[in-house]
Tab-separated table of N, CA and C in Angstrom:
chain	number	residue	atom	x	y	z
A	1	MET	N	1.396	-5.570	-30.149
A	1	MET	CA	1.924	-4.240	-29.985
A	1	MET	C	1.859	-3.524	-31.337
A	2	GLU	N	1.374	-2.338	-31.313
A	2	GLU	CA	1.202	-1.560	-32.534
A	2	GLU	C	2.231	-0.435	-32.550
A	3	ILE	N	2.850	-0.234	-33.674
A	3	ILE	CA	3.837	0.841	-33.796
A	3	ILE	C	3.231	1.937	-34.660
A	4	GLU	N	3.223	3.145	-34.109
A	4	GLU	CA	2.740	4.296	-34.854
A	4	GLU	C	3.922	5.219	-35.097
A	5	ILE	N	4.023	5.697	-36.301
A	5	ILE	CA	5.105	6.621	-36.625
A	5	ILE	C	4.496	8.005	-36.794
A	6	TYR	N	4.936	8.945	-35.982
A	6	TYR	CA	4.464	10.321	-36.056
A	6	TYR	C	5.496	11.127	-36.823
A	7	LYS	N	5.092	11.608	-37.952
A	7	LYS	CA	6.006	12.361	-38.790
A	7	LYS	C	5.283	13.556	-39.371
A	8	THR	N	5.932	14.671	-39.332
A	8	THR	CA	5.411	15.825	-40.030
A	8	THR	C	6.067	15.865	-41.399
A	9	GLU	N	5.578	16.732	-42.238
A	9	GLU	CA	6.156	16.856	-43.571
A	9	GLU	C	7.622	17.278	-43.481
A	10	VAL	N	8.435	16.756	-44.382
A	10	VAL	CA	9.861	17.078	-44.407
A	10	VAL	C	10.008	18.578	-44.690
A	11	PRO	N	10.751	19.288	-43.837
A	11	PRO	CA	10.928	20.733	-44.039
A	11	PRO	C	11.636	21.066	-45.352
A	12	LYS	N	11.361	22.265	-45.814
A	12	LYS	CA	11.935	22.755	-47.062
A	12	LYS	C	13.471	22.748	-47.032
A	13	LYS	N	14.056	23.070	-45.880
A	13	LYS	CA	15.520	23.103	-45.762
A	13	LYS	C	16.133	21.724	-46.012
A	14	ILE	N	15.473	20.680	-45.531
A	14	ILE	CA	15.984	19.322	-45.739
A	14	ILE	C	15.879	18.947	-47.213
A	15	LYS	N	14.788	19.322	-47.846
A	15	LYS	CA	14.652	19.068	-49.288
A	15	LYS	C	15.696	19.857	-50.076
A	16	GLN	N	15.977	21.085	-49.624
A	16	GLN	CA	17.009	21.910	-50.262
A	16	GLN	C	18.374	21.217	-50.140
A	17	ALA	N	18.665	20.680	-48.972
A	17	ALA	CA	19.930	19.964	-48.772
A	17	ALA	C	20.021	18.771	-49.717
A	18	SER	N	18.916	18.066	-49.891
A	18	SER	CA	18.878	16.928	-50.793
A	18	SER	C	19.219	17.354	-52.219
A	19	ILE	N	18.655	18.439	-52.661
A	19	ILE	CA	18.917	18.954	-54.006
A	19	ILE	C	20.387	19.362	-54.140
A	20	LEU	N	20.941	19.959	-53.083
A	20	LEU	CA	22.343	20.365	-53.128
A	20	LEU	C	23.291	19.163	-53.185
A	21	VAL	N	22.873	18.030	-52.650
A	21	VAL	CA	23.675	16.806	-52.800
A	21	VAL	C	23.771	16.466	-54.287
A	22	TYR	N	22.654	16.577	-55.009
A	22	TYR	CA	22.660	16.303	-56.449
A	22	TYR	C	23.510	17.328	-57.208
A	23	VAL	N	23.453	18.593	-56.780
A	23	VAL	CA	24.274	19.629	-57.403
A	23	VAL	C	25.758	19.290	-57.220
A	24	SER	N	26.112	18.846	-56.018
A	24	SER	CA	27.491	18.448	-55.739
A	24	SER	C	27.917	17.292	-56.649
A	25	LEU	N	27.024	16.337	-56.871
A	25	LEU	CA	27.337	15.223	-57.768
A	25	LEU	C	27.547	15.717	-59.197
A	26	LEU	N	26.727	16.661	-59.630
A	26	LEU	CA	26.878	17.237	-60.967
A	26	LEU	C	28.225	17.946	-61.096
A	27	ILE	N	28.611	18.668	-60.055
A	27	ILE	CA	29.908	19.339	-60.067
A	27	ILE	C	31.029	18.300	-60.120
A	28	GLY	N	30.864	17.185	-59.423
A	28	GLY	CA	31.841	16.106	-59.487
A	28	GLY	C	31.977	15.543	-60.894
A	29	LEU	N	30.848	15.426	-61.587
A	29	LEU	CA	30.877	14.955	-62.973
A	29	LEU	C	31.602	15.968	-63.863
A	30	ILE	N	31.327	17.239	-63.656
A	30	ILE	CA	32.020	18.298	-64.409
A	30	ILE	C	33.523	18.230	-64.137
A	31	LYS	N	33.868	17.998	-62.871
A	31	LYS	CA	35.286	17.888	-62.508
A	31	LYS	C	35.943	16.708	-63.224
A	32	SER	N	35.216	15.612	-63.361
A	32	SER	CA	35.754	14.452	-64.088
A	32	SER	C	36.025	14.796	-65.544
A	33	VAL	N	35.130	15.561	-66.146
A	33	VAL	CA	35.328	15.993	-67.542
A	33	VAL	C	36.549	16.907	-67.623
A	34	LEU	N	36.699	17.796	-66.641
A	34	LEU	CA	37.863	18.682	-66.631
A	34	LEU	C	39.158	17.886	-66.491
A	35	TYR	N	39.165	16.894	-65.625
A	35	TYR	CA	40.338	16.021	-65.497
A	35	TYR	C	40.660	15.379	-66.838
A	36	GLU	N	39.624	14.877	-67.494
A	36	GLU	CA	39.785	14.164	-68.755
A	36	GLU	C	40.375	15.068	-69.831
A	37	THR	N	39.954	16.330	-69.847
A	37	THR	CA	40.347	17.234	-70.931
A	37	THR	C	41.543	18.122	-70.604
A	38	MET	N	41.839	18.304	-69.303
A	38	MET	CA	42.884	19.264	-68.934
A	38	MET	C	44.109	18.643	-68.269
A	39	THR	N	44.072	17.339	-68.013
A	39	THR	CA	45.211	16.679	-67.353
A	39	THR	C	45.495	15.342	-68.029
A	40	ASP	N	46.514	14.688	-67.551
A	40	ASP	CA	46.842	13.354	-68.049
A	40	ASP	C	46.026	12.279	-67.344
A	41	GLN	N	45.337	12.640	-66.278
A	41	GLN	CA	44.506	11.670	-65.551
A	41	GLN	C	43.181	11.501	-66.278
A	42	LYS	N	42.874	10.291	-66.616
A	42	LYS	CA	41.664	9.993	-67.373
A	42	LYS	C	40.592	9.413	-66.446
A	43	MET	N	39.687	10.258	-66.023
A	43	MET	CA	38.652	9.852	-65.077
A	43	MET	C	37.471	9.166	-65.770
A	44	LEU	N	37.284	9.445	-67.046
A	44	LEU	CA	36.132	8.890	-67.764
A	44	LEU	C	36.514	7.774	-68.728
A	45	SER	N	37.699	7.834	-69.285
A	45	SER	CA	38.081	6.807	-70.261
A	45	SER	C	38.772	5.611	-69.609
A	46	ASP	N	39.198	5.747	-68.358
A	46	ASP	CA	39.790	4.624	-67.626
A	46	ASP	C	38.657	3.821	-66.979
A	47	PRO	N	38.522	2.537	-67.321
A	47	PRO	CA	37.396	1.742	-66.802
A	47	PRO	C	37.317	1.699	-65.273
A	48	LYS	N	38.460	1.593	-64.612
A	48	LYS	CA	38.457	1.539	-63.147
A	48	LYS	C	37.955	2.856	-62.551
A	49	SER	N	38.483	3.972	-63.037
A	49	SER	CA	38.059	5.290	-62.544
A	49	SER	C	36.588	5.543	-62.856
A	50	LEU	N	36.166	5.136	-64.040
A	50	LEU	CA	34.764	5.313	-64.428
A	50	LEU	C	33.841	4.501	-63.520
A	51	THR	N	34.217	3.277	-63.218
A	51	THR	CA	33.414	2.420	-62.335
A	51	THR	C	33.303	3.033	-60.942
A	52	ILE	N	34.422	3.504	-60.411
A	52	ILE	CA	34.407	4.150	-59.094
A	52	ILE	C	33.520	5.393	-59.133
A	53	GLY	N	33.617	6.164	-60.184
A	53	GLY	CA	32.792	7.368	-60.327
A	53	GLY	C	31.307	7.053	-60.375
A	54	ILE	N	30.944	6.043	-61.135
A	54	ILE	CA	29.532	5.654	-61.247
A	54	ILE	C	29.008	5.158	-59.905
A	55	LEU	N	29.789	4.321	-59.219
A	55	LEU	CA	29.379	3.818	-57.904
A	55	LEU	C	29.233	4.962	-56.899
A	56	THR	N	30.149	5.912	-56.949
A	56	THR	CA	30.067	7.073	-56.054
A	56	THR	C	28.791	7.859	-56.310
A	57	ILE	N	28.482	8.103	-57.570
A	57	ILE	CA	27.268	8.845	-57.921
A	57	ILE	C	26.031	8.101	-57.424
A	58	LEU	N	26.005	6.799	-57.628
A	58	LEU	CA	24.842	6.016	-57.197
A	58	LEU	C	24.678	6.029	-55.672
A	59	ILE	N	25.770	5.848	-54.956
A	59	ILE	CA	25.694	5.783	-53.490
A	59	ILE	C	25.333	7.145	-52.894
A	60	ILE	N	26.053	8.178	-53.296
A	60	ILE	CA	25.777	9.513	-52.750
A	60	ILE	C	24.413	10.005	-53.225
A	61	GLY	N	24.044	9.679	-54.457
A	61	GLY	CA	22.703	10.022	-54.954
A	61	GLY	C	21.617	9.357	-54.134
A	62	PHE	N	21.847	8.112	-53.734
A	62	PHE	CA	20.903	7.386	-52.869
A	62	PHE	C	20.765	8.097	-51.532
A	63	PHE	N	21.905	8.535	-50.945
A	63	PHE	CA	21.836	9.265	-49.682
A	63	PHE	C	21.076	10.581	-49.853
A	64	GLY	N	21.318	11.269	-50.967
A	64	GLY	CA	20.593	12.514	-51.242
A	64	GLY	C	19.095	12.284	-51.315
A	65	TYR	N	18.715	11.199	-51.975
A	65	TYR	CA	17.292	10.844	-52.086
A	65	TYR	C	16.702	10.555	-50.706
A	66	LYS	N	17.404	9.764	-49.915
A	66	LYS	CA	16.910	9.402	-48.584
A	66	LYS	C	16.861	10.607	-47.644
A	67	ILE	N	17.820	11.510	-47.782
A	67	ILE	CA	17.783	12.745	-46.989
A	67	ILE	C	16.539	13.537	-47.343
A	68	GLY	N	16.222	13.612	-48.632
A	68	GLY	CA	15.013	14.306	-49.081
A	68	GLY	C	13.738	13.688	-48.535
A	69	LYS	N	13.817	12.407	-48.182
A	69	LYS	CA	12.674	11.703	-47.578
A	69	LYS	C	12.687	11.794	-46.057
A	70	GLY	N	13.707	12.491	-45.509
A	70	GLY	CA	13.759	12.703	-44.070
A	70	GLY	C	14.395	11.586	-43.270
A	71	LYS	N	15.259	10.794	-43.882
A	71	LYS	CA	15.897	9.679	-43.185
A	71	LYS	C	17.132	10.156	-42.411
A	72	ASN	N	17.066	10.044	-41.103
A	72	ASN	CA	18.144	10.503	-40.232
A	72	ASN	C	19.439	9.729	-40.463
A	73	TRP	N	19.346	8.420	-40.696
A	73	TRP	CA	20.541	7.617	-40.907
A	73	TRP	C	21.321	8.099	-42.127
A	74	ALA	N	20.614	8.620	-43.127
A	74	ALA	CA	21.285	9.084	-44.349
A	74	ALA	C	22.092	10.350	-44.071
A	75	ARG	N	21.552	11.242	-43.252
A	75	ARG	CA	22.298	12.472	-42.941
A	75	ARG	C	23.516	12.136	-42.085
A	76	ILE	N	23.386	11.194	-41.167
A	76	ILE	CA	24.520	10.806	-40.327
A	76	ILE	C	25.594	10.120	-41.171
A	77	THR	N	25.179	9.235	-42.065
A	77	THR	CA	26.132	8.550	-42.946
A	77	THR	C	26.858	9.545	-43.833
A	78	LEU	N	26.126	10.522	-44.352
A	78	LEU	CA	26.750	11.547	-45.193
A	78	LEU	C	27.780	12.336	-44.392
A	79	LEU	N	27.479	12.647	-43.142
A	79	LEU	CA	28.427	13.351	-42.278
A	79	LEU	C	29.698	12.524	-42.076
A	80	VAL	N	29.544	11.247	-41.791
A	80	VAL	CA	30.700	10.371	-41.577
A	80	VAL	C	31.550	10.301	-42.848
A	81	LEU	N	30.913	10.130	-43.998
A	81	LEU	CA	31.658	10.074	-45.262
A	81	LEU	C	32.376	11.388	-45.546
A	82	PHE	N	31.729	12.503	-45.218
A	82	PHE	CA	32.344	13.819	-45.425
A	82	PHE	C	33.589	13.959	-44.553
A	83	ILE	N	33.474	13.564	-43.285
A	83	ILE	CA	34.615	13.663	-42.371
A	83	ILE	C	35.777	12.798	-42.867
A	84	ILE	N	35.473	11.587	-43.291
A	84	ILE	CA	36.524	10.704	-43.827
A	84	ILE	C	37.154	11.338	-45.064
A	85	GLY	N	36.312	11.866	-45.944
A	85	GLY	CA	36.816	12.501	-47.160
A	85	GLY	C	37.661	13.728	-46.887
A	86	MET	N	37.349	14.451	-45.810
A	86	MET	CA	38.082	15.673	-45.477
A	86	MET	C	39.517	15.386	-45.042
A	87	LEU	N	39.791	14.164	-44.615
A	87	LEU	CA	41.142	13.825	-44.160
A	87	LEU	C	42.182	14.026	-45.264
A	88	GLY	N	41.796	13.768	-46.500
A	88	GLY	CA	42.739	13.903	-47.606
A	88	GLY	C	42.600	15.183	-48.403
A	89	VAL	N	41.618	16.003	-48.079
A	89	VAL	CA	41.330	17.188	-48.886
A	89	VAL	C	42.514	18.146	-49.038
A	90	PRO	N	43.236	18.482	-47.990
A	90	PRO	CA	44.339	19.445	-48.194
A	90	PRO	C	45.338	18.972	-49.258
A	91	PHE	N	45.669	17.698	-49.241
A	91	PHE	CA	46.633	17.164	-50.205
A	91	PHE	C	46.034	17.105	-51.606
A	92	ILE	N	44.786	16.681	-51.681
A	92	ILE	CA	44.128	16.563	-52.991
A	92	ILE	C	43.970	17.931	-53.637
A	93	ILE	N	43.495	18.901	-52.881
A	93	ILE	CA	43.256	20.229	-53.462
A	93	ILE	C	44.578	20.894	-53.856
A	94	MET	N	45.613	20.721	-53.042
A	94	MET	CA	46.924	21.267	-53.422
A	94	MET	C	47.383	20.676	-54.754
A	95	THR	N	47.238	19.375	-54.896
A	95	THR	CA	47.629	18.699	-56.130
A	95	THR	C	46.790	19.190	-57.305
A	96	GLU	N	45.485	19.346	-57.073
A	96	GLU	CA	44.609	19.802	-58.155
A	96	GLU	C	44.961	21.223	-58.593
A	97	PHE	N	45.256	22.104	-57.649
A	97	PHE	CA	45.656	23.462	-58.030
A	97	PHE	C	46.966	23.447	-58.813
A	98	GLN	N	47.863	22.525	-58.481
A	98	GLN	CA	49.116	22.414	-59.230
A	98	GLN	C	48.873	21.889	-60.641
A	99	MET	N	47.943	20.937	-60.779
A	99	MET	CA	47.638	20.391	-62.108
A	99	MET	C	46.941	21.426	-62.971
A	100	ASN	N	45.900	22.038	-62.395
A	100	ASN	CA	45.120	23.032	-63.128
A	100	ASN	C	44.286	23.817	-62.116
A	101	PRO	N	44.476	25.112	-62.018
A	101	PRO	CA	43.742	25.909	-61.034
A	101	PRO	C	42.209	25.818	-61.174
A	102	ILE	N	41.737	25.628	-62.384
A	102	ILE	CA	40.286	25.520	-62.582
A	102	ILE	C	39.753	24.288	-61.853
A	103	ILE	N	40.461	23.186	-61.946
A	103	ILE	CA	40.046	21.959	-61.254
A	103	ILE	C	40.081	22.174	-59.742
A	104	GLY	N	41.111	22.864	-59.255
A	104	GLY	CA	41.197	23.167	-57.827
A	104	GLY	C	40.035	24.011	-57.352
A	105	ILE	N	39.670	25.018	-58.135
A	105	ILE	CA	38.541	25.889	-57.778
A	105	ILE	C	37.240	25.095	-57.760
A	106	VAL	N	37.048	24.246	-58.763
A	106	VAL	CA	35.833	23.421	-58.823
A	106	VAL	C	35.762	22.505	-57.595
A	107	SER	N	36.892	21.956	-57.189
A	107	SER	CA	36.921	21.089	-55.999
A	107	SER	C	36.549	21.857	-54.738
A	108	VAL	N	37.077	23.068	-54.607
A	108	VAL	CA	36.751	23.886	-53.435
A	108	VAL	C	35.258	24.211	-53.416
A	109	VAL	N	34.700	24.563	-54.562
A	109	VAL	CA	33.262	24.858	-54.647
A	109	VAL	C	32.453	23.624	-54.258
A	110	GLN	N	32.837	22.478	-54.771
A	110	GLN	CA	32.129	21.238	-54.448
A	110	GLN	C	32.187	20.951	-52.945
A	111	MET	N	33.356	21.121	-52.350
A	111	MET	CA	33.516	20.875	-50.921
A	111	MET	C	32.677	21.855	-50.102
A	112	LEU	N	32.629	23.116	-50.510
A	112	LEU	CA	31.837	24.114	-49.788
A	112	LEU	C	30.342	23.804	-49.868
A	113	ILE	N	29.887	23.322	-51.018
A	113	ILE	CA	28.477	22.921	-51.143
A	113	ILE	C	28.187	21.756	-50.207
A	114	GLN	N	29.087	20.777	-50.161
A	114	GLN	CA	28.886	19.630	-49.275
A	114	GLN	C	28.877	20.062	-47.810
A	115	LEU	N	29.754	20.978	-47.450
A	115	LEU	CA	29.785	21.497	-46.083
A	115	LEU	C	28.482	22.228	-45.767
A	116	TYR	N	28.001	23.020	-46.711
A	116	TYR	CA	26.737	23.748	-46.524
A	116	TYR	C	25.573	22.776	-46.332
A	117	VAL	N	25.566	21.684	-47.095
A	117	VAL	CA	24.532	20.650	-46.935
A	117	VAL	C	24.521	20.152	-45.499
A	118	LEU	N	25.698	19.852	-44.968
A	118	LEU	CA	25.779	19.335	-43.601
A	118	LEU	C	25.379	20.380	-42.575
A	119	ILE	N	25.737	21.637	-42.818
A	119	ILE	CA	25.310	22.718	-41.917
A	119	ILE	C	23.791	22.803	-41.900
A	120	ILE	N	23.174	22.727	-43.070
A	120	ILE	CA	21.708	22.747	-43.154
A	120	ILE	C	21.122	21.576	-42.367
A	121	LEU	N	21.683	20.392	-42.554
A	121	LEU	CA	21.108	19.177	-41.967
A	121	LEU	C	21.306	19.060	-40.460
A	122	PHE	N	22.327	19.711	-39.928
A	122	PHE	CA	22.631	19.551	-38.507
A	122	PHE	C	22.428	20.831	-37.696
A	123	SER	N	21.673	21.784	-38.221
A	123	SER	CA	21.411	22.996	-37.460
A	123	SER	C	19.981	23.474	-37.686
A	124	GLY	N	19.545	24.349	-36.810
A	124	GLY	CA	18.272	25.029	-36.946
A	124	GLY	C	17.077	24.116	-37.110
A	125	GLU	N	16.244	24.493	-38.052
A	125	GLU	CA	14.980	23.804	-38.311
A	125	GLU	C	15.185	22.309	-38.587
A	126	SER	N	16.221	21.983	-39.353
A	126	SER	CA	16.470	20.577	-39.707
A	126	SER	C	16.833	19.760	-38.473
A	127	LYS	N	17.737	20.277	-37.678
A	127	LYS	CA	18.160	19.576	-36.461
A	127	LYS	C	16.956	19.322	-35.556
A	128	ASN	N	16.147	20.346	-35.372
A	128	ASN	CA	14.958	20.205	-34.521
A	128	ASN	C	13.973	19.206	-35.107
A	129	TRP	N	13.801	19.225	-36.418
A	129	TRP	CA	12.853	18.311	-37.049
A	129	TRP	C	13.295	16.865	-36.857
A	130	PHE	N	14.565	16.595	-37.107
A	130	PHE	CA	15.059	15.225	-36.923
A	130	PHE	C	14.937	14.797	-35.465
A	131	LYS	N	15.177	15.745	-34.553
A	131	LYS	CA	15.093	15.444	-33.123
A	131	LYS	C	13.651	15.103	-32.713
A	132	GLU	N	12.689	15.773	-33.325
A	132	GLU	CA	11.283	15.566	-32.980
A	132	GLU	C	10.703	14.266	-33.531
A	133	GLN	N	11.352	13.716	-34.537
A	133	GLN	CA	10.844	12.482	-35.124
A	133	GLN	C	11.026	11.345	-34.117
A	134	ARG	N	9.993	10.606	-33.936
A	134	ARG	CA	10.100	9.504	-32.964
A	134	ARG	C	9.134	8.386	-33.330
A	135	ILE	N	9.411	7.262	-32.808
A	135	ILE	CA	8.511	6.125	-32.963
A	135	ILE	C	7.868	5.890	-31.605
A	136	LYS	N	6.569	5.885	-31.584
A	136	LYS	CA	5.853	5.694	-30.329
A	136	LYS	C	5.221	4.302	-30.340
A	137	THR	N	5.516	3.546	-29.313
A	137	THR	CA	4.973	2.203	-29.193
A	137	THR	C	3.793	2.245	-28.238
A	138	THR	N	2.661	1.720	-28.694
A	138	THR	CA	1.478	1.681	-27.852
A	138	THR	C	0.968	0.244	-27.770
A	139	PRO	N	0.389	-0.129	-26.623
A	139	PRO	CA	-0.166	-1.485	-26.520
A	139	PRO	C	-1.349	-1.662	-27.476
A	140	ASN	N	-1.449	-2.853	-28.014
A	140	ASN	CA	-2.557	-3.163	-28.921
A	140	ASN	C	-3.754	-3.556	-28.079
A	141	ASN	N	-4.764	-2.704	-28.082
A	141	ASN	CA	-5.953	-2.948	-27.275
A	141	ASN	C	-7.034	-3.685	-28.038
A	142	ALA	N	-6.748	-4.142	-29.211
A	142	ALA	CA	-7.782	-4.782	-30.027
A	142	ALA	C	-8.057	-6.197	-29.620
């Protein structure tokens, strides 16, 4: 049995979403610097927080890369992680605005970029492209 994969080129919108994942990670890094310099919470000098931050960047960066390559599982995983992360957002953002309004604003911007990424990935051209991707199995006549 021969497996043929029919794939068209990854649409520009999906590549744009991939780039925005990296932008969101950069904003997260900026937010860590702001925490370090504007609050008592040390996101970069605390080894545990730094390790979690590095792992987060690597994992989400990997999903961004795979989304840019058109991997459907990566967009679904990113959606699930976003939904889980949203459960605590109201409390986190309230706390951040109380600590420093600049950090709160940066968090809101980061969240809006992540939401926009998911809107891009699950609507319009992107949704149709992922839907059209299929694996066709044909008998091996050789």
